[in-house]
CSV table of C-alpha atoms in Angstrom, one decimal:
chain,number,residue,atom,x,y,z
N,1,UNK,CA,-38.3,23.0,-7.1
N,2,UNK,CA,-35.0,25.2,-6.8
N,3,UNK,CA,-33.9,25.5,-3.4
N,4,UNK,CA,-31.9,29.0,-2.0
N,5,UNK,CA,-29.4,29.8,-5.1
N,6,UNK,CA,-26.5,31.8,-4.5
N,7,UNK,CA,-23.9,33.0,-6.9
N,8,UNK,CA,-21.3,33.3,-7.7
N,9,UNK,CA,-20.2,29.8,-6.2
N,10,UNK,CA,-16.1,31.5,-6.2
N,11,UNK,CA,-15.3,35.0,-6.7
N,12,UNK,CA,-11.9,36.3,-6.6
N,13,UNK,CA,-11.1,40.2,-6.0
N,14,UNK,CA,-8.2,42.5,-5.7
N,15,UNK,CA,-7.9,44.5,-2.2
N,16,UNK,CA,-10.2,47.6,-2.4
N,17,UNK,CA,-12.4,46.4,-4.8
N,18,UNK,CA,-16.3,45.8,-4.7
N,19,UNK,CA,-17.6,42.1,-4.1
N,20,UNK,CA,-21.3,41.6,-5.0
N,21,UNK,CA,-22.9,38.3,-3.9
N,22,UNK,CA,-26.7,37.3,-4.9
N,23,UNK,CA,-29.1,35.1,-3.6
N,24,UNK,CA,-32.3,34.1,-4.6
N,25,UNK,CA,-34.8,32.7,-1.8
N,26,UNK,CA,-36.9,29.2,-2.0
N,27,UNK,CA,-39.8,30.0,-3.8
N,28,UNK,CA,-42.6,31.2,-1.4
N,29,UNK,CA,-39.8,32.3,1.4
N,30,UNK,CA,-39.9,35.8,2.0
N,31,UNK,CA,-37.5,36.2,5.2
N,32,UNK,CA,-33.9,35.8,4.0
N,33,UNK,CA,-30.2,35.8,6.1
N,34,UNK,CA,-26.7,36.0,5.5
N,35,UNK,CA,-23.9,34.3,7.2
N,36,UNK,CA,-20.5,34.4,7.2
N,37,UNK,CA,-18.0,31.3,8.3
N,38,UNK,CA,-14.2,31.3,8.1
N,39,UNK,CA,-12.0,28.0,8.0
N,40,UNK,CA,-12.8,25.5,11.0
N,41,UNK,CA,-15.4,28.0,11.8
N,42,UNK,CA,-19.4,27.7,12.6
N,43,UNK,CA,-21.3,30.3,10.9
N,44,UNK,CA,-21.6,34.0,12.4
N,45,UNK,CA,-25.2,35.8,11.8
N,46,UNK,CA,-24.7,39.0,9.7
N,47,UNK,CA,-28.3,40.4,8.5
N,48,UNK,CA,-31.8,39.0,8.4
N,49,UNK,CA,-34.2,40.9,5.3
N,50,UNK,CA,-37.5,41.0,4.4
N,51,UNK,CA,-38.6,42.0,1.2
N,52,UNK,CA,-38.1,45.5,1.0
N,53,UNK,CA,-36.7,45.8,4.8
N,54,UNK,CA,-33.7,45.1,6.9
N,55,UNK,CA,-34.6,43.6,10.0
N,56,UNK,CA,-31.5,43.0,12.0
N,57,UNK,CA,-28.4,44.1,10.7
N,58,UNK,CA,-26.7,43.6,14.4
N,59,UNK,CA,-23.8,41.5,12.7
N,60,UNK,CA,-23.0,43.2,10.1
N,61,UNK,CA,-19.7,45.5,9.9
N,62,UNK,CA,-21.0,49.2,10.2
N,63,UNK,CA,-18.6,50.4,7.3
N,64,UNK,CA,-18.0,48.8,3.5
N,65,UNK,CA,-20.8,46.3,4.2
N,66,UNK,CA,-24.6,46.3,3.0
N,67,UNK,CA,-27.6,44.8,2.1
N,68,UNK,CA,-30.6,44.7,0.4
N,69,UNK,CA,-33.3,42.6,-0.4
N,70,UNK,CA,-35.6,44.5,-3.4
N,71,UNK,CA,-39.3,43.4,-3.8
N,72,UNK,CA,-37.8,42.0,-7.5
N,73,UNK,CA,-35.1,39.9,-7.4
N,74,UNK,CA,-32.7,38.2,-5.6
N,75,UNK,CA,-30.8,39.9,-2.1
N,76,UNK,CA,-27.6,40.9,-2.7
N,77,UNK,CA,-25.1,41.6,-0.1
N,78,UNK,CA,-22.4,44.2,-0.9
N,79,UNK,CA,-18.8,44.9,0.3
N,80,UNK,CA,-16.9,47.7,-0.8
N,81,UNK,CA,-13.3,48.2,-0.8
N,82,UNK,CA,-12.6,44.6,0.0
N,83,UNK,CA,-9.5,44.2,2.3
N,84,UNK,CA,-8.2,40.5,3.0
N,85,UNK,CA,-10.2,39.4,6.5
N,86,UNK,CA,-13.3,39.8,4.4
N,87,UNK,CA,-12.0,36.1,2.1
N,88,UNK,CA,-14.8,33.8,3.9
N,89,UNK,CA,-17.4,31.8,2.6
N,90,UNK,CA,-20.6,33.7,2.8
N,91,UNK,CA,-24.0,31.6,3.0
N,92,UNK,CA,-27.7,32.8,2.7
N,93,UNK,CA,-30.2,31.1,3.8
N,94,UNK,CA,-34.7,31.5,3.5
N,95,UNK,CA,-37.5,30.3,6.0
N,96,UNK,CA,-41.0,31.0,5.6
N,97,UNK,CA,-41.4,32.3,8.9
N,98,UNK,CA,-38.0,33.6,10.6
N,99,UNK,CA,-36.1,32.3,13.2
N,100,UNK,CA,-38.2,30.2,14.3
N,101,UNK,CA,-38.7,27.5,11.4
N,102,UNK,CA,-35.3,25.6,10.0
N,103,UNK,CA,-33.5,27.8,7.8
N,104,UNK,CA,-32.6,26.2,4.1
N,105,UNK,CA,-29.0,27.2,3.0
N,106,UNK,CA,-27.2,28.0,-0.3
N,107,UNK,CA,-23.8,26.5,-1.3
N,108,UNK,CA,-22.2,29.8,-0.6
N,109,UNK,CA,-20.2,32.2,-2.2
N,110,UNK,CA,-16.5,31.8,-1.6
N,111,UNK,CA,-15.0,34.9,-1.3
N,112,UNK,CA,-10.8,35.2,-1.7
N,113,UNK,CA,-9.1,38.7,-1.2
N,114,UNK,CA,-6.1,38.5,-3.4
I,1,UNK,CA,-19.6,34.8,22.2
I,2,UNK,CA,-20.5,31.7,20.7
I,3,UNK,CA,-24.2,30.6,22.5
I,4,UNK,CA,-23.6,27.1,21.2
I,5,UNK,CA,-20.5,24.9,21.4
I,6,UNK,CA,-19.8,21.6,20.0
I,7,UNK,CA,-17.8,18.2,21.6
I,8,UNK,CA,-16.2,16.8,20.4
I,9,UNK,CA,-14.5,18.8,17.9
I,10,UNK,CA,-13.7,16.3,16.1
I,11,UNK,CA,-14.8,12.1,15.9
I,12,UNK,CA,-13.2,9.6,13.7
I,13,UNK,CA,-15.2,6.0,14.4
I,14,UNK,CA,-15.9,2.9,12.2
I,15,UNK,CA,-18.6,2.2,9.9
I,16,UNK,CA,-21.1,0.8,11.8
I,17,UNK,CA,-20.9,2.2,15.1
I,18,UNK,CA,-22.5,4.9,16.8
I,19,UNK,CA,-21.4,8.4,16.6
I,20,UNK,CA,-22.3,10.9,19.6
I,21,UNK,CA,-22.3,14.6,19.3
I,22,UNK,CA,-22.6,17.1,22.1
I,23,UNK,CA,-23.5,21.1,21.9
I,24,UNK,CA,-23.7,23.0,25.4
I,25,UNK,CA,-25.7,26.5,25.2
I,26,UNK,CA,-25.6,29.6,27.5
I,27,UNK,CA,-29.1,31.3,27.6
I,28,UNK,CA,-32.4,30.5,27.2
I,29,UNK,CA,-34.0,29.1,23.8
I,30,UNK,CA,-37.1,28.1,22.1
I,31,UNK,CA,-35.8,25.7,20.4
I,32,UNK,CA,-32.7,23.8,19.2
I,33,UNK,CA,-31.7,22.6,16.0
I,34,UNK,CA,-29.2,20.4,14.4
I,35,UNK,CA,-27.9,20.9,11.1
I,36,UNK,CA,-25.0,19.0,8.6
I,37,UNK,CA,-22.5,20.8,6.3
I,38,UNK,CA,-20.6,18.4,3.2
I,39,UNK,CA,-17.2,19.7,2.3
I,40,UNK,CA,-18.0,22.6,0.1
I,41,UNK,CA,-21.6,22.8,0.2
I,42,UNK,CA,-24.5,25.0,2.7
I,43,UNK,CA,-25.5,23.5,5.8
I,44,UNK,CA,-28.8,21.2,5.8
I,45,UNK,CA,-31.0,21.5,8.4
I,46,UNK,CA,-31.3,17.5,10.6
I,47,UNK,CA,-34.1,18.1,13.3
I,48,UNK,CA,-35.7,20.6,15.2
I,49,UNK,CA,-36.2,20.2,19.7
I,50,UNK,CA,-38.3,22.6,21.1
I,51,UNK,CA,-37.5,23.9,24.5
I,52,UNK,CA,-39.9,21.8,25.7
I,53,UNK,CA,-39.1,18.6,24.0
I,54,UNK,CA,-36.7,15.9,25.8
I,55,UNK,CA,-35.8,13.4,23.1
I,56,UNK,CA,-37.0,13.6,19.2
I,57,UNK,CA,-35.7,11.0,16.6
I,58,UNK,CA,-35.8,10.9,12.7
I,59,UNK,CA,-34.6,7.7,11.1
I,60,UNK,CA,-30.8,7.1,12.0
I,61,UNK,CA,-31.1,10.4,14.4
I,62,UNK,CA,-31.8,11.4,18.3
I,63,UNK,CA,-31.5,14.5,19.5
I,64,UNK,CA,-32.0,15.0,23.4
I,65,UNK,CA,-32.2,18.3,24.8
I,66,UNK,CA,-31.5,19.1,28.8
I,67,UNK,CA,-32.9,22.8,29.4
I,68,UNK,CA,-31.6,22.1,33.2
I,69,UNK,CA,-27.8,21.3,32.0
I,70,UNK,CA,-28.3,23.7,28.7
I,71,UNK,CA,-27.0,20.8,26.3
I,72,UNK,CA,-27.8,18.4,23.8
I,73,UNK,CA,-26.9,15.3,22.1
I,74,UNK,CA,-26.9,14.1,18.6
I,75,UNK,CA,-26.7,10.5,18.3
I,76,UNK,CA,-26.2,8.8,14.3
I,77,UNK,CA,-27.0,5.1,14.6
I,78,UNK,CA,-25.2,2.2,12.4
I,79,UNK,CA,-23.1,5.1,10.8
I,80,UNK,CA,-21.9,5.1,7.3
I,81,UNK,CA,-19.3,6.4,5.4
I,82,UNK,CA,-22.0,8.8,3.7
I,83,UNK,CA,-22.6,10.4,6.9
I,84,UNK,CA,-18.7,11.6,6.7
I,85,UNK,CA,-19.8,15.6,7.4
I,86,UNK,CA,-19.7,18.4,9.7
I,87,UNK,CA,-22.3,18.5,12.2
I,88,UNK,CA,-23.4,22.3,14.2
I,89,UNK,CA,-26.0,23.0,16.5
I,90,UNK,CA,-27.7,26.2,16.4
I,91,UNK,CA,-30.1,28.2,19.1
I,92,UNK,CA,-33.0,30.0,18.9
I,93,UNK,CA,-32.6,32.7,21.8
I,94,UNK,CA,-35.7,32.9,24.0
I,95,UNK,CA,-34.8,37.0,24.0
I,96,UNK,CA,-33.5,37.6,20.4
I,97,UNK,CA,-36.5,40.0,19.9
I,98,UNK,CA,-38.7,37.6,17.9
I,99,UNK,CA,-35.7,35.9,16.2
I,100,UNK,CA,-34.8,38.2,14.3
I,101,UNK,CA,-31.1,38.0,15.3
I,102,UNK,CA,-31.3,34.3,13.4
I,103,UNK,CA,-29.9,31.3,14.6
I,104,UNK,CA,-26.5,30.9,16.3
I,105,UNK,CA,-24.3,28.5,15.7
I,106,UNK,CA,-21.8,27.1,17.0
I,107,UNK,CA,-18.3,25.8,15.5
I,108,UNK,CA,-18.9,22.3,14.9
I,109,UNK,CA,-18.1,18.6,15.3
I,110,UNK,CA,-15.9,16.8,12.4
I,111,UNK,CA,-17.2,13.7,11.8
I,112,UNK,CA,-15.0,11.2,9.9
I,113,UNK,CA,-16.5,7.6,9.2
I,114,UNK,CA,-13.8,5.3,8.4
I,115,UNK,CA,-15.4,2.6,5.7
């Protein structure tokens, strides 16, 4: 009984490269979200997906970041041309029913901009 | 702006000993929730309050909620050094257009149990 699995757990680029970061839902959750915290920092809403649709992208940067959540497969969220404030840990998290159920959280994906 | 915000930021007690945990809240919610994050690891979701819920408890934890002040408490009874973790508190706006904004959190309490 997997619970929300994210990967890669670390991922290292260069500045202006692409970082990819996956995340498969709890089985049977279909709503999925994407945070972002920094060092001594709470977590700051990004984007909330359904399958197939982007519900509320209202914290997400307008430029270099993206996301998707395919009917097959895991979400992925996307930044291009990585610059050095993106190095966070980035956390995705499933519910069965949205906002307002408790939401069940990968380990994160630790992003460092080198 | 953060909608929720922790006090202290940070609590270093004694095994044994109660730990108490405050998060103060701007707007209107439907409910309130309290989650833990381990060094390292995703957050894990603690309890739930609903706006019209005053006091909830499961095992070790009470959570009070005071819609008139906009706060709540988290209280850990007879801590342990297992409960070493930071602790959030996160909102569900009343007017976040059905929630699909997600929760907000706020920055978190440090708590350090001292064996």
């Amino acid at each position: 009984n997997a619970g929300v699995m994210q990967n890669p757990r670390h991922l290292v680029r260069r500045r202006g490269q692409e970082a990819r970061l996956r995340c498969s839902p709890m089985k049977g959750h279909s709503h999925v979200y994407w945070y972002r915290q920094l060092p001594e920092e709470g977590l700051k809403f990004m984007v909330y997906l359904q399958k197939e649709n982007i519900i509320d992208e209202s914290g997400m940067p307008k430029e270099r970041f993206s996301a998707e959540f395919p009917k097959e497969g895991p979400s992925i969220l996307r930044i291009q041309q990585v610059v050095r404030g993106d190095s966070a840990a980035y956390f995705c998290a499933s519910s069965t029913t949205g906002g307002r159920s408790p939401l069940h959280f990968g380990n994160g994906t630790r992003l460092t901009v080198t | 702006s953060q909608q929720g915000e922790e006090d202290p930021q940070a609590l270093s007690i004694q095994e044994g000993e109660n730990a108490t945990m405050n998060c103060s809240y701007k707007t209107s919610i439907n409910n309130l929730q309290w989650y833990r994050q381990n060094s390292g690891r995703g957050l894990v979701h603690l309890i739930l309050i609903r706006s019209n819920e005053r006091e909830k408890h499961s095992g070790r934890l009470r959570v009070t909620l005071d819609t008139s002040k906009k706060s709540s408490s988290l209280l850990i009874t007879a801590s342990r050094a297992a409960d070493t973790a930071s602790y959030f508190c996160a909102t569900d706006a009343m007017y976040s257009g059905g929630g699909a904004d997600g929760l907000t959190f706020g920055k978190g309490t440090h708590l350090i149990i001292q064996p």
